[in-house]
Every structure is written in structure tokens, then in C-alpha cells.
Coordinates of C-alpha atoms and ligand atoms in Angstrom, one line a residue:
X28 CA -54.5 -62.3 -8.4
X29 CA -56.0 -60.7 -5.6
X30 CA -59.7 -62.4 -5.9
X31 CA -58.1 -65.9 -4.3
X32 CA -61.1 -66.3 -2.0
X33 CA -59.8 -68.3 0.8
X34 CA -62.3 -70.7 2.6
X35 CA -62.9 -68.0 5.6
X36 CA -62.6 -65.1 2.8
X37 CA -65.6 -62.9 3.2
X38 CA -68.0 -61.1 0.6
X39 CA -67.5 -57.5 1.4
X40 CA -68.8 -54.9 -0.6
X41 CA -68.3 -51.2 -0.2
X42 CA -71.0 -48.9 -0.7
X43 CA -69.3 -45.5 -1.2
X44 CA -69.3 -41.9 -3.1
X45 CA -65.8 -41.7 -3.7
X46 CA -62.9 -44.0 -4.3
X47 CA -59.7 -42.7 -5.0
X48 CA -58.6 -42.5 -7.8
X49 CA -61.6 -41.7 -9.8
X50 CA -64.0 -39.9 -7.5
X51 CA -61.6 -38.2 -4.9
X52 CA -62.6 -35.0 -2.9
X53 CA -60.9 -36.0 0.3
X54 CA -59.7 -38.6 2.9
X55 CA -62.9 -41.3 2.3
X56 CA -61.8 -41.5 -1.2
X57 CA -58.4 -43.0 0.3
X58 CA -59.6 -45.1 2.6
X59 CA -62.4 -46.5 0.4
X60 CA -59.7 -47.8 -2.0
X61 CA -56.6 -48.7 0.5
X62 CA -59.0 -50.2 3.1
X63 CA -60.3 -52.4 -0.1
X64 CA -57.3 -53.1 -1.6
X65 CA -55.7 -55.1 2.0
X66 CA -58.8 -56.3 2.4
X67 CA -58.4 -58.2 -1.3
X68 CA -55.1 -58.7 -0.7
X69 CA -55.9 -60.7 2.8
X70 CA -58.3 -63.4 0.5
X71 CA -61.4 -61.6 0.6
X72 CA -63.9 -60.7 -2.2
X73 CA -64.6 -57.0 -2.4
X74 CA -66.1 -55.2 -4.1
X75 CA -67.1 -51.2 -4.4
X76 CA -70.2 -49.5 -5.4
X77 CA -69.9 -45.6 -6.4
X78 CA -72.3 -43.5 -8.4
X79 CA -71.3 -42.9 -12.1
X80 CA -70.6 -39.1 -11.6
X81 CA -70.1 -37.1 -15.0
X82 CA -66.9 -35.6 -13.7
X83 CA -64.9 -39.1 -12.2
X84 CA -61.3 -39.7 -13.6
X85 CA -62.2 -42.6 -16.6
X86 CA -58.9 -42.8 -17.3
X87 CA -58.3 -44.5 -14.3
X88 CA -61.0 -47.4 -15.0
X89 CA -60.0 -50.5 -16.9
X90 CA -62.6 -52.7 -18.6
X91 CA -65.2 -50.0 -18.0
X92 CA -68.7 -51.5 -20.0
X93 CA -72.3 -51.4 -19.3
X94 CA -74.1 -53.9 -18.4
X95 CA -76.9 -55.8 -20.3
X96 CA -79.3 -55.5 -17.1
X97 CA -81.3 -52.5 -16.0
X98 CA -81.9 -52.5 -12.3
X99 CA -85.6 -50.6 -11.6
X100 CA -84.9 -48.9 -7.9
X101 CA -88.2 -47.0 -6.0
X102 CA -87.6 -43.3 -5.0
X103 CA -90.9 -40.7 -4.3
X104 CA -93.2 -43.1 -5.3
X105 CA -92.4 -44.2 -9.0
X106 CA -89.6 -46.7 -10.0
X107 CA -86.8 -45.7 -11.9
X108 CA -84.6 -47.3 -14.4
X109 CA -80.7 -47.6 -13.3
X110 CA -78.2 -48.5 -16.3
X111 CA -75.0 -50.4 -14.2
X112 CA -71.5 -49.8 -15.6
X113 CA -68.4 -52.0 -14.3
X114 CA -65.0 -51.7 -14.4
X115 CA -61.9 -52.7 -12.3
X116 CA -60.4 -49.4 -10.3
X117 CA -56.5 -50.0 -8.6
X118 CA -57.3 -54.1 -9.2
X119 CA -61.2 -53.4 -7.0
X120 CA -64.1 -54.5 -9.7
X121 CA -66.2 -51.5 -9.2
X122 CA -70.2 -51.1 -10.4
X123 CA -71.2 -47.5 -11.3
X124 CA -75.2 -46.7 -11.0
X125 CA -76.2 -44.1 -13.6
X126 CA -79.8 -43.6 -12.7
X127 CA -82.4 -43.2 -15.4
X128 CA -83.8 -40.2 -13.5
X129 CA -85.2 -36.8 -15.1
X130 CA -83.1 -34.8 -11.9
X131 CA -79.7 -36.4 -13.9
X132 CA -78.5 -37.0 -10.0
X133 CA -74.8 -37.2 -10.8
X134 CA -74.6 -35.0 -14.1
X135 CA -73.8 -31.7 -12.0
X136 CA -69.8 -31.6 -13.4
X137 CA -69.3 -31.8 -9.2
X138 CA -69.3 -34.7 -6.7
X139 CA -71.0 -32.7 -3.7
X140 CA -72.5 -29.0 -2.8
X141 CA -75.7 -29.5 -4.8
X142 CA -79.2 -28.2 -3.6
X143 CA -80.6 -32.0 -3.7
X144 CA -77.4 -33.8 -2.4
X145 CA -79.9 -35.4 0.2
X146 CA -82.2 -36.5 -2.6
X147 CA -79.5 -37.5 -4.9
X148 CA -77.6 -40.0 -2.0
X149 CA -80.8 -41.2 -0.8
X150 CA -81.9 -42.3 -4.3
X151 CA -78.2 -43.7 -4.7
X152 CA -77.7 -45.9 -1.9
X153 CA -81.3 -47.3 -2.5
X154 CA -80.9 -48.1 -5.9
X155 CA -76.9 -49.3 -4.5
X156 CA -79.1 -52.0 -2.0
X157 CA -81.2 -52.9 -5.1
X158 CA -78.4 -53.8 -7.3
X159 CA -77.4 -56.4 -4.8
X160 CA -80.5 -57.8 -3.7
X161 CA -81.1 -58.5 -7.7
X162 CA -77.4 -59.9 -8.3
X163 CA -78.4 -62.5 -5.4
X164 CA -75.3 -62.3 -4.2
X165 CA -74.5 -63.4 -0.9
X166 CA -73.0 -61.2 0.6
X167 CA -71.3 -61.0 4.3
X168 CA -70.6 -57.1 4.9
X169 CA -72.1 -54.5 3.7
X170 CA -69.9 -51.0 4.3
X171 CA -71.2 -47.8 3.6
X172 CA -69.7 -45.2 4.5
X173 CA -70.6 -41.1 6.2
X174 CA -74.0 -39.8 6.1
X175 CA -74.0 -40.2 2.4
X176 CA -74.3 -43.8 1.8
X177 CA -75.7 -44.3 5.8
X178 CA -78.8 -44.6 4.5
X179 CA -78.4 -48.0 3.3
X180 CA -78.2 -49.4 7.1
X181 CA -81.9 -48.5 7.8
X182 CA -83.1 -49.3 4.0
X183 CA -81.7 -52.8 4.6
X184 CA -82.9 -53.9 8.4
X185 CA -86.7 -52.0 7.2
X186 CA -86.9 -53.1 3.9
X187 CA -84.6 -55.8 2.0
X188 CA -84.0 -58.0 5.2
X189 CA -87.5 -58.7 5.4
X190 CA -87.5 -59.9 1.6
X191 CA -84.7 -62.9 2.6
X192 CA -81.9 -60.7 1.5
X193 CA -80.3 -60.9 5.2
X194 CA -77.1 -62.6 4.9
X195 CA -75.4 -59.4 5.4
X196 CA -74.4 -57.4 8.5
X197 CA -74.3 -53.6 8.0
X198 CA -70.8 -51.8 8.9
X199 CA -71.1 -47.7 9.2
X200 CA -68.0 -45.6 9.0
X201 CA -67.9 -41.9 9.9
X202 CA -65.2 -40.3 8.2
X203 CA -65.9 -36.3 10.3
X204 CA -68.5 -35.9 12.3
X205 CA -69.1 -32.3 11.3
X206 CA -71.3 -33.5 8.4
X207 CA -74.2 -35.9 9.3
X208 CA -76.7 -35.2 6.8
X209 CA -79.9 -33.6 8.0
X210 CA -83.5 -33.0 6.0
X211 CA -86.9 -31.8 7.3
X212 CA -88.4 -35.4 8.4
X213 CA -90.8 -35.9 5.4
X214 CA -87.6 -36.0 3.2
X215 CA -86.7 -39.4 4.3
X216 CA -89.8 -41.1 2.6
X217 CA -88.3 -39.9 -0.9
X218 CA -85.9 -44.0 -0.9
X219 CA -89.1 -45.9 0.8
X220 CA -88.1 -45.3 4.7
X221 CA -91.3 -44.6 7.0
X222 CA -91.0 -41.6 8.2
X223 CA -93.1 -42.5 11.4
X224 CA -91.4 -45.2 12.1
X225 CA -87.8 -43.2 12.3
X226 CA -88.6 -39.8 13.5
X227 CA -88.1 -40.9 17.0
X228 CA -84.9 -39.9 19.7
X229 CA -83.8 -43.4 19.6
X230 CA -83.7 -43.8 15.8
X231 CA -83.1 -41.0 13.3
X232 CA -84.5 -37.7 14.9
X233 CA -82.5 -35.1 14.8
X234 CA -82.0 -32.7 17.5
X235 CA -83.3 -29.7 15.8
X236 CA -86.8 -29.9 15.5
X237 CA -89.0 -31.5 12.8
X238 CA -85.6 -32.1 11.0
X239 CA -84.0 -36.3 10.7
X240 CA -80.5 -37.5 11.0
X241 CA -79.1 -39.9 8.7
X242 CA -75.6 -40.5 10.3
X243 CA -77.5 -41.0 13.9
X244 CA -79.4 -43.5 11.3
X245 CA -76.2 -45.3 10.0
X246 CA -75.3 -45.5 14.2
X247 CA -78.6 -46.5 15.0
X248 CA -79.0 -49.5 12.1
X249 CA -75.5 -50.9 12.6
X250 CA -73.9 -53.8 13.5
X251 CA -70.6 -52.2 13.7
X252 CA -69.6 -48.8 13.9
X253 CA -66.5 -47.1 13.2
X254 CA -64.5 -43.7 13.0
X255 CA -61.3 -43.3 11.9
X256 CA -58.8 -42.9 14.9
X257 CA -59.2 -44.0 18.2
X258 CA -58.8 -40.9 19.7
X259 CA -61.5 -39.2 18.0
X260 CA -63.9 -41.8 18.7
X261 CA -63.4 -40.7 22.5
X262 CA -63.9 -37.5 21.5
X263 CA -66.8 -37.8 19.5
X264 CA -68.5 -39.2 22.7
X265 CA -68.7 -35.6 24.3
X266 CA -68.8 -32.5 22.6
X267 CA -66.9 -33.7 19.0
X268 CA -70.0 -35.7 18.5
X269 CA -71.6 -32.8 17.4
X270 CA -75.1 -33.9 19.0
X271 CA -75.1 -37.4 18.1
X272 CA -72.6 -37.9 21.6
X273 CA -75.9 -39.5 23.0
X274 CA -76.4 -42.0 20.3
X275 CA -72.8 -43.1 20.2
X276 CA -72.7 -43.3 24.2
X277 CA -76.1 -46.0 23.9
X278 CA -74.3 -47.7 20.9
X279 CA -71.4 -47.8 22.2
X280 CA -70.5 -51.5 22.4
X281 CA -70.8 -51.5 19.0
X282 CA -68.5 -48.8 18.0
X283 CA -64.9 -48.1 17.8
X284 CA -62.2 -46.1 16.1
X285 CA -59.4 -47.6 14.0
X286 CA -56.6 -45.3 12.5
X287 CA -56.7 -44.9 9.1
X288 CA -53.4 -46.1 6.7
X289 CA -51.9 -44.8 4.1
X290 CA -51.4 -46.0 0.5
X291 CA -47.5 -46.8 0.9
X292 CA -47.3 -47.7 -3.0
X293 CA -48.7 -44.3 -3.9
X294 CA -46.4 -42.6 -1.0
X295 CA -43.0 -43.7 -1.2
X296 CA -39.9 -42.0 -1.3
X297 CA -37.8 -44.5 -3.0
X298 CA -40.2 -45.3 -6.0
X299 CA -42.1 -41.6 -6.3
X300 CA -41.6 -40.4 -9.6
X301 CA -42.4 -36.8 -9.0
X302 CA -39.3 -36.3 -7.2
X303 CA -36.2 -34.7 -8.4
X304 CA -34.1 -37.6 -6.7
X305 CA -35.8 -41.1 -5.4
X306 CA -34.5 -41.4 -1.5
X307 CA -34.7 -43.8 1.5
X308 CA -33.3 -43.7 5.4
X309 CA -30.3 -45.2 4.6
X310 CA -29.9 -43.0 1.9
X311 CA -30.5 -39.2 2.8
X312 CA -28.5 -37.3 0.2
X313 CA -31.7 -37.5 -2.6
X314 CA -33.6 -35.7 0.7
X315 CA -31.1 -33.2 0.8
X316 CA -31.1 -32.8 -3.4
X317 CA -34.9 -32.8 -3.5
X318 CA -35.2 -29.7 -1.0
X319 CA -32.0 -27.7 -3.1
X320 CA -34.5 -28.2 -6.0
X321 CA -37.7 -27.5 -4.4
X322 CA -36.0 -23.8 -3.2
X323 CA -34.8 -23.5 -6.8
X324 CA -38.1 -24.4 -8.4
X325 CA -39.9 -21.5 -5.5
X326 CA -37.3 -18.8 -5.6
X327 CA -36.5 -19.4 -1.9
X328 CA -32.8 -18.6 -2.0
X329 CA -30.4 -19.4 1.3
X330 CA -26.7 -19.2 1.8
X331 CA -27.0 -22.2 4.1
X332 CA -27.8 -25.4 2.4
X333 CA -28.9 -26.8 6.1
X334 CA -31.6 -24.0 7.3
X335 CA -34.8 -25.8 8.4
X336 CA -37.8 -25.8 5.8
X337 CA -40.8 -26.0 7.6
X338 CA -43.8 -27.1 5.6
X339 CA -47.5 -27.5 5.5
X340 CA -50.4 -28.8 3.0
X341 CA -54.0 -28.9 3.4
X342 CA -57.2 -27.7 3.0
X343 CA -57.7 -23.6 4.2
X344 CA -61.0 -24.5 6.2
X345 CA -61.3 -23.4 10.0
X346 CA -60.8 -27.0 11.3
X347 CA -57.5 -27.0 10.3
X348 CA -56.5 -23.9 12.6
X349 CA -56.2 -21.4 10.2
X350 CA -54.7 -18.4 12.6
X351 CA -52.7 -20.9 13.9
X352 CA -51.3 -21.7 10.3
X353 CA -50.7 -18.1 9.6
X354 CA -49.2 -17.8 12.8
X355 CA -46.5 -20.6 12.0
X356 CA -45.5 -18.5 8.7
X357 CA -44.3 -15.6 11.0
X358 CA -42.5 -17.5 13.7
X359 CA -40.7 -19.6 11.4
X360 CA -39.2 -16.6 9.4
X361 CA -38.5 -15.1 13.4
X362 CA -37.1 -18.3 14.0
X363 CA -34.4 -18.1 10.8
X364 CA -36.1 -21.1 8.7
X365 CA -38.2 -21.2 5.6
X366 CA -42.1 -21.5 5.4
X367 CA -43.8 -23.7 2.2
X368 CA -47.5 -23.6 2.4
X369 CA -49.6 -25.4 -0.6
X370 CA -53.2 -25.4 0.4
X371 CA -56.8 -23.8 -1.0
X372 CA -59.5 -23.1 0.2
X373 CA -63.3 -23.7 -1.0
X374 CA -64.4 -21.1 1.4
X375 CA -63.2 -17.1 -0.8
X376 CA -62.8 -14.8 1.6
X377 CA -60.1 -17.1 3.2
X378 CA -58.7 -17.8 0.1
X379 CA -58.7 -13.9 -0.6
X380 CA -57.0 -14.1 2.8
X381 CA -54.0 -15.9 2.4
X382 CA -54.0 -14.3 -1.2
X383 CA -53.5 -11.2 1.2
X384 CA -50.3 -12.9 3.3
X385 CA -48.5 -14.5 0.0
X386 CA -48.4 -10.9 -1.8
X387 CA -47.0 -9.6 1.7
X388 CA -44.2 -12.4 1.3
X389 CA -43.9 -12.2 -2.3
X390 CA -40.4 -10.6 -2.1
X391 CA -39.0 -12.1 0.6
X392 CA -36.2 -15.1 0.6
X393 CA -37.9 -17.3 3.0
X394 CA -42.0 -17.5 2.3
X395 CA -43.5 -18.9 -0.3
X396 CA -47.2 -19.5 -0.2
X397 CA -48.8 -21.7 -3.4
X398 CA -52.6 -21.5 -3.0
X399 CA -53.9 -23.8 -5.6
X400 CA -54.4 -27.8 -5.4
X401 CA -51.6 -29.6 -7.1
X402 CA -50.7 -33.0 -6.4
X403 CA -47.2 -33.4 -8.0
X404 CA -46.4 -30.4 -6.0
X405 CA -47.5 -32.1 -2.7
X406 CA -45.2 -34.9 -3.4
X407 CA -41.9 -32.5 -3.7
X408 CA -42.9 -30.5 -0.6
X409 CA -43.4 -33.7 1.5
X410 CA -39.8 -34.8 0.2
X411 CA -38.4 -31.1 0.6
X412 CA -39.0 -30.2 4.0
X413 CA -37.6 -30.6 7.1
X414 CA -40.6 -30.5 9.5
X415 CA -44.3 -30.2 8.5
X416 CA -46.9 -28.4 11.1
X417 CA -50.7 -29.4 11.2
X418 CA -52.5 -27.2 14.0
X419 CA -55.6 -28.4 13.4
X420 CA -58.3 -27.6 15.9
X421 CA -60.1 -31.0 15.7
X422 CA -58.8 -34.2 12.9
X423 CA -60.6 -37.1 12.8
X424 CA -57.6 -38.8 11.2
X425 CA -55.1 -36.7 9.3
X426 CA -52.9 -38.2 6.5
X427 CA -50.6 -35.9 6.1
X428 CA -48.6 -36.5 9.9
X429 CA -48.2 -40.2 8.0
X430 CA -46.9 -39.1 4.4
X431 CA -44.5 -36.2 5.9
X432 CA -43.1 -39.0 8.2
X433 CA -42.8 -41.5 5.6
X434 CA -40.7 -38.7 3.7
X435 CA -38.5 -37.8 6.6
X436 CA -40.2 -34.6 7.6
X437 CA -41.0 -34.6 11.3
X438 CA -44.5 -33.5 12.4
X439 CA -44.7 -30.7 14.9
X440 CA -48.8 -31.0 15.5
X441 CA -51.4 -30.2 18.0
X442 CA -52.7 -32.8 20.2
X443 CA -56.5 -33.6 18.8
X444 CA -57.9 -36.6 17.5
X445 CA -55.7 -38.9 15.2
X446 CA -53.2 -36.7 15.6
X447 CA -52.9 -37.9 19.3
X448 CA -52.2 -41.6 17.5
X449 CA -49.6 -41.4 15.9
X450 CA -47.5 -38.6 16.4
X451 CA -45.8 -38.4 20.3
X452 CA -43.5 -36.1 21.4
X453 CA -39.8 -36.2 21.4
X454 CA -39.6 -35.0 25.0
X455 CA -42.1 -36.4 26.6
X456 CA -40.8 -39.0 29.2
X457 CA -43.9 -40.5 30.2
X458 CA -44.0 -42.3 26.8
X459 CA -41.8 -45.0 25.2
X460 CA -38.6 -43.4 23.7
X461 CA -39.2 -45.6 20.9
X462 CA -42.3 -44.2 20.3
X463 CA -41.3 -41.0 20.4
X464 CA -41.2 -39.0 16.6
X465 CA -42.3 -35.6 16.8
X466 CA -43.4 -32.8 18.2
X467 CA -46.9 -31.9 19.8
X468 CA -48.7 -29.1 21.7
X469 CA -52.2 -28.7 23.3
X470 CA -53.4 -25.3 23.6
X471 CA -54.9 -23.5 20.6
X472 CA -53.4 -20.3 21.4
X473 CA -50.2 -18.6 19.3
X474 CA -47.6 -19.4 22.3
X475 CA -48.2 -23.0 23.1
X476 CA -47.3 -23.6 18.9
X477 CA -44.4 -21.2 19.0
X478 CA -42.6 -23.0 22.1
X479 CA -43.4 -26.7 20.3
X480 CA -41.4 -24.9 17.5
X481 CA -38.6 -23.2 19.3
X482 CA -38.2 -26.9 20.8
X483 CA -38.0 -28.4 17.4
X484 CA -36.0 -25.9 15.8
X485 CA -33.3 -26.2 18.7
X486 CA -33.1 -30.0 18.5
X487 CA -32.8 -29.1 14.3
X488 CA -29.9 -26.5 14.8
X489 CA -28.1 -27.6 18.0
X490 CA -28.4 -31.9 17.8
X491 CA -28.0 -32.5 14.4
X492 CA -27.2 -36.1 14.6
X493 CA -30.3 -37.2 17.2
X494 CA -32.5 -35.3 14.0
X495 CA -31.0 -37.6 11.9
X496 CA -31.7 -40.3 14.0
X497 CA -35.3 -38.9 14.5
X498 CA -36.1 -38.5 10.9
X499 CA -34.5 -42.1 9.8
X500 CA -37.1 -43.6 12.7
X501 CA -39.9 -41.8 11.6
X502 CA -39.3 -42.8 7.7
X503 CA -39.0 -46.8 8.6
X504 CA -43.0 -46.5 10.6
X505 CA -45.6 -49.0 9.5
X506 CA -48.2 -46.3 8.1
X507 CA -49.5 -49.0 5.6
X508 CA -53.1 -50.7 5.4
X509 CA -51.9 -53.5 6.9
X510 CA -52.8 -53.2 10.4
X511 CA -55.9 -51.2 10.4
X512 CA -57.6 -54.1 7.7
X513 CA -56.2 -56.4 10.4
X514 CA -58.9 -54.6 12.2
X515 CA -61.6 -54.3 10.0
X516 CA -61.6 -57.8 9.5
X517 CA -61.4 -58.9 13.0
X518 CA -64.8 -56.4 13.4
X519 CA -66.3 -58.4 10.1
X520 CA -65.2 -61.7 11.7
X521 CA -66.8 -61.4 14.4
X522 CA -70.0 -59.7 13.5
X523 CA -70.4 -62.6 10.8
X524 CA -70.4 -65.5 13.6
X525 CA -72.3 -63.5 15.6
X526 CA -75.4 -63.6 13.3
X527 CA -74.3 -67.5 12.1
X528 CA -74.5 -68.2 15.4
X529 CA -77.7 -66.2 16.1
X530 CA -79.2 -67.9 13.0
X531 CA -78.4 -71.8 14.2
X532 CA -80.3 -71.3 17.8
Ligands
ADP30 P1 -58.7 -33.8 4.9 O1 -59.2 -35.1 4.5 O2 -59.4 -33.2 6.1 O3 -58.5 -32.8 3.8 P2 -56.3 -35.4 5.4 O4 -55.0 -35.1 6.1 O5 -57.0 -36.6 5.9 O6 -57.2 -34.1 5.5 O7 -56.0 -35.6 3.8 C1 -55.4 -34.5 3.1 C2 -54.9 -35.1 1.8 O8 -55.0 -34.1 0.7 C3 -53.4 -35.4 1.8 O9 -53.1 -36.5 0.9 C4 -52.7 -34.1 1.3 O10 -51.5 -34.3 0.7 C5 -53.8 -33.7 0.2 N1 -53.8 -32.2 0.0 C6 -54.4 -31.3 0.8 N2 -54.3 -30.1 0.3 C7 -53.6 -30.2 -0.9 C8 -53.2 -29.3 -1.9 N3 -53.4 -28.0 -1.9 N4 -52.5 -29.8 -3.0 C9 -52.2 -31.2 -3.0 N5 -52.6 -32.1 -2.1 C10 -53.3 -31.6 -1.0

């Protein structure tokens, strides 16, 4: 239904290492498939390349079959053979490259963390560019997306545009600047770049000596360039850009940040089957059900059917303000509310940490920590709680301010990055009251987070009625795709008439 090219529809295709639902580790894997999806949905043709990793979901492919062609792709000299596999993923026809290679790239039983993970995403988005230089496609947009598939940008400009496979313009998204893929230089001949050519300030040299850069190279090789909130994008041009603040400062006509969506079929309150009772904000008595059951279900027992639950899931890495988090937990029992936590942590002597704080907790009324990943879970907290605190020290995006918000649970968060886009404070007069749906503070010290919370707490105990005006506004926001993709494709648009244009004079 969705592949109803419309006469301005464009050929976009996604070059990727994970789509949700399949190949998911974090927030790229949602984006990948929700940017895709309203993309379809808007008339254009998409499509998604991935690796065929040994541990994605199959059950969530349809139509999954390999294809009769072998694609040869070049890597250290020697061409390999690449078996293709496609399938449709969430309605997106997908192609999975297994590579024919003795180093089984993506046979490791993990997506990422391996010894070779530079070798094994150079070799993929090669043999990626390959696949659609042979199909003869013509394609308009090529997006590829974090260090990982950034290679593509410079393989196609140095090495497939120069064989009449230039229809397409290049679009680079940087999901978190905290990972931009570094090698000793030499390592970047492995998919056919010259090294000579690229070890240079302006292109892909990184700043630590004798070492190169591949997201500087995605940046660098470009037509457009994106991050994923608008605020980080300002903030990756000083110190947030990790080093590559430079690069983005000389490129930076080309590069912009546009806040991320959510998947509103996936995260709905009225339609979610993991909840005890299916709610909306004209209908707030299933919210009220699902948190009686959610304090059944964790032992948290309270005279007072009303007494706040404050909540919080993520991730138990130090960008997401981890003494901050812990810090939270105490102040809310001070405070007389409830604390739900449901996060892990890849990282064991923080997991061993918290490990530490639940046992401390494990008796009393009010605290329950749940340190594994569960996704059913997630959706029952989001629905449970009253308010739902991210202190994170920098956040690209963040997609849990948008679920909890969507579920009625206002965000109390600090003031960094995406956060800075879509959650304003209730108080604050020098922004639109209509605007305003939750509460935020600045400082990463204990204090500033514990007077944000007093604040919300007294609104909570003391205003009852402007809450419950404040959480039916914050349920009824436009989290969805449909905006950002608005974006995307105005970006697309644009950088496709630039180079018809280019092409006719
Ligand atoms: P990041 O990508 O940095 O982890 P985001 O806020 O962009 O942070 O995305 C986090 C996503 O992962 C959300 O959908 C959130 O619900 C989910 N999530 C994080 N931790 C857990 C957990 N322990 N169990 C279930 N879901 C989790």
C-alpha cells in the first residue's frame, strides 16, 4: 500500500546496522524504521539495507528468501562473495548482506563490541554500495547512518561516482557523537579508500595522531548532515562535538538537527496490549487502574491510592547522570512518593552498584529497583507513573521524555540536548503557557534536581486539578514521525534539485 510512488516520490534507501524490530540495540534502530516508515507513507520508495547478523529477530521478517545473485564486493585486496537475503520488516522491503568471508563478520551471536567492528562495518557498507551500484537502481538518497555505515559517503564520491553510479546525494546522520569510529590510518584501505588521499585535517584525520575518523568522514563526504535534536546540534558545535566541533563549524551549511519521533503505533496508551487497562486523556481511570496494578505486581504497598510514583527507565551508563539517578531514589522517598527504576547496565561494576542500592531498598514500601531489560515491563511503568525523571548529563535525543508524555507521566528532566526540545517548564514565564509540560533544571548538582522535584511534587499534592490539566496536555502532543519526515524530506528535496540543477548547466 505504502510503495504508491507519487511522480515527486524519491528513491531513498537506508543504509543502516540496525532497524528495529530485528536488529535493535538502541535509539538508531527506531529511527531507522519510524523515519522509513513516514517516509513510505509520504509516496516515497524506501528501502533499508542491514547486515544479516546471526542474532536479529527473524520472526519479525516476512517473505525472508535469498536471492539468486551473489554480489562480489573488494575488501584487503581480494573480492569476496556476498549472498543477499530480502524480506519485508514493519511493511520496509529490507536486503540483508551475509558476506562470504572466512572472518564470518556478523556470526558473533552480538550486533557490536567486537575486536574487528571497524573491519567488519567497513567491509559492510562497501559491499552495501556494491549491491546498489549492480541492482542499477537509480537511486536519489542514500542515508547511512553513525560512524558505522559513514563509510559509504567517502566510498561513493572516491569510488562508485566516478563509475556513472552518481545519481545519488549522500545524507549522514549522527545518532551520539560520543562514538565516531576511529582506526590507525592504514586501516582505512581494508574497503578500497586511499589512505593518502584521506589522512588529511580537512578530510578524515583524526585528531589523535596517526589514527582516521570515519564520522568526521561521513561530515566531510556529505551533502546533508544531520543529528537528532536541534539543540544538540548547537552543542555538538563546541565541546559536545567531541573533537569533530571544527569539522561541523566548516560544514556547517550543510548540517542540521531534527528531533527525532516516536513510533505512536508501537506507543499508545489506548491500543497497548501490555497494559492492565487500555487508557486515553479523556479517560484517566485505566491510568489510575494500571498504576494500583503495577504497585501490586512490585510489592509497593500505600494507604493512599493518590501518592506520586515517580519513575525512570534507561540505560545505567554515565551519560545518563547516574548519581543524579540515585540521588532522585532518595529525595523521592524524603519527599513521601514512590521510586520505580527499570534500567541495566552493560558496564558491571555499575550494575553491581545499583545491585548494591535495590538490596538496601529491598524491604521498604516505597523503592523498587528492577535491573534487567524488559520491554513489557517498560510499557506498564510508562502507564503507571505519575512523573518520570531523566537527568541525563548530555542526550542527543531522548525517547523516553516523548513515551512518558504520551502515557500521561510528566517529565521532570535536566536541560541538555533534545531534552531542551521538547520538554519546557511549567513555571517558566518567558515561554508560551501552551508550551509549557514539565519540569526542567540546569545544574548537574544534587540540589538544582531536588528543588525541580519539590516544585513538581507541590504542584502534584497541592493543585490537583492544573496536574490533571498538565498531564491530559502532555498525552494529546504530536510525538509522531510526522513532522520530523516532513523534514527529512524537505533536506532530500532540496539536495536532489540542487544536483539536477547542477547537472543541466
Ligand atoms: P538511549 O538510546 O540513549 O538508550 P533513548 O531515550 O533514546 O536512550 O531510548 C531508550 C529506549 O530504550 C526507550 O524506548 C526506553 O523505553 C528503552 N529502554 C531503556 N532501558 C530499558 C529497560 N531496562 N527495559 C526496557 N526498555 C528500556
Amino acid at each position: 500500500s505504502g510503495n504508491s510512488q507519487c511522480s515527486s516520490g524519491l528513491h531513498i534507501v537506508h543504509i543502516a546496522a540496525e532497524m528495529a524490530p530485528v536488529a535493535k540495540v538502541g535509539g538508531l534502530a527506531d529511527v531507522v524504521a519510524g523515519l522509513g516508515k513516514a517516509l513510505q507513507t509520504k509516496g516515497h520508495l524506501v528501502e533499508i539495507v542491514l547486515p544479516k547478523y546471526d542474532c536479529m529477530q527473524l520472526d519479525q521478517i516476512t517473505n525472508l528468501k535469498v536471492l539468486d545473485v551473489v554480489i562480489q564486493s573488494y575488501f584487503d585486496g581480494n573480492l569476496f562473495s556476498n549472498n543477499v537475503w530480502t524480506g519485508t520488516v514493519e511493511g520496509l522491503p529490507v536486503y540483508f548482506i551475509e558476506p562470504q568471508h572466512p572472518s564470518k563478520f556478523f556470526w558473533r551471536a552480538q550486533y557490536y563490541g567486537e575486536h574487528d567492528d571497524f573491519k567488519r562495518y567497513s567491509y559492510f557498507s562497501r559491499a552495501a554500495l556494491e549491491l546498489l551500484y549492480q541492482s542499477g537502481k537509480k537511486i536519489d538518497i542514500i542515508h547511512c547512518h553513525d560512524w558505522q555505515t559513514a563509510f559509504v559517503a567517502p566510498l561513493y564520491w572516491d569510488i562508485y561516482a566516478t563509475r556513472g553510479f552518481s545519481s545519488a546525494r549522500i545524507c549522514f546522520t549522527c545518532h551520539n557523537f560520543e562514538y565516531q569510529g576511529t582506526a590507525p590510518a592504514p586501516d582505512l584501505s581494508y574497503c578500497g579508500l586511499d589512505v593518502e588521499q584521506l589522512d588529511r585535517p580537512d578530510r578524515m584525520q583524526d585528531n589523535a595522531h596517526g589514527r582516521i575518523n570515519v564520522a568526521k568522514g561521513g561530515i566531510v563526504y556529505s551533502n546533508i548532515v544531520t543529528t537528532v535534536s536541534p539543540t544538540y546540534a548547537l552543542e555538538v558545535r563546541s565541546e559536545g562535538g567531541r573533537g569533530l566541533q571544527d569539522t561541523l563549524k566548516m560544514h556547517s551549511r550543510k548540517f542540521v538537527g531534527i528531533l527525532n519521533g516516536i513510533d505512536t503505533g508501537t506507543w499508545n496508551p489506548s491500543t497497548d496490549r501490555f497494559l492492565a487497562v487500555q487508557y486515553s486523556a479523556t479517560d484517566l481511570q485505566g491510568k489510575a487502574a494500571n498504576k494500583a496494578f503495577l504497585r501490586k505486581q512490585l510489592g509497593l504497598y500505600s494507604e493512599d491510592a493518590s501518592q506520586p510514583l515517580v519513575a525512570c527507565i534507561t540505560r545505567l551508563v554515565p551519560q545518563k547522570g547516574l548519581h543524579l539517578i540515585r540521588h532522585a531514589i532518595y529525595k523521592t522517598a524524603e519527599l513521601g512518593g514512590q521510586f520505580v527504576l527499570l534500567g541495566s547496565s552493560p558496564v558491571p561494576h555499575i550494575q553491581r552498584e545499583f545491585e548494591g542500592v535495590a538490596d538496601q531498598f529491598q524491604k521498604n514500601n516505597n523503592i523498587r529497583l528492577i535491573l534487567k531489560y524488559d520491554e513489557a515491563l517498560s510499557h506498564c511503568i510508562y502507564a503507571a507513573s505519575d512523573m518520570f525523571i531523566i537527568p541525563s548529563m548530555f542526550e542527543p535525543c531522548g525517547l523516553t521524555q516523548m513515551i512518558a508524555m504520551r502515557y500521561g507521566s510528566v517529565p521532570i528532566v535536566r536541560q541538555t540536548g533534545g531534552l531542551c526540545d521538547s520538554v519546557f517548564d511549567f513555571d517558566d514565564e518567558t515561554i508560551p503557557v501552551e508550551l509549557r509540560n514539565g519540569f526542567t533544571f540546569a545544574r548537574t548538582d544534587e540540589q538544582d534536581l531536588s528543588s525541580c522535584l519539590e516544585r513538581a511534587f507541590s504542584y502534584y499534592s497541592r493543585k490537583p486539578m492544573v496536574w490533571k490539566q498538565l498531564v491530559q496536555k502532555d498525552m494529546q502532543i504530536d510525538f509522531s514521525w510526522d513532522s520530523p519526515a516532513s523534514q527529512y524530506e524537505n533536506l532530500y528535496q532540496s539536495a536532489v534539485a540542487q544536483a539536477r540543477g547542477a547537472a543541466q548547466t
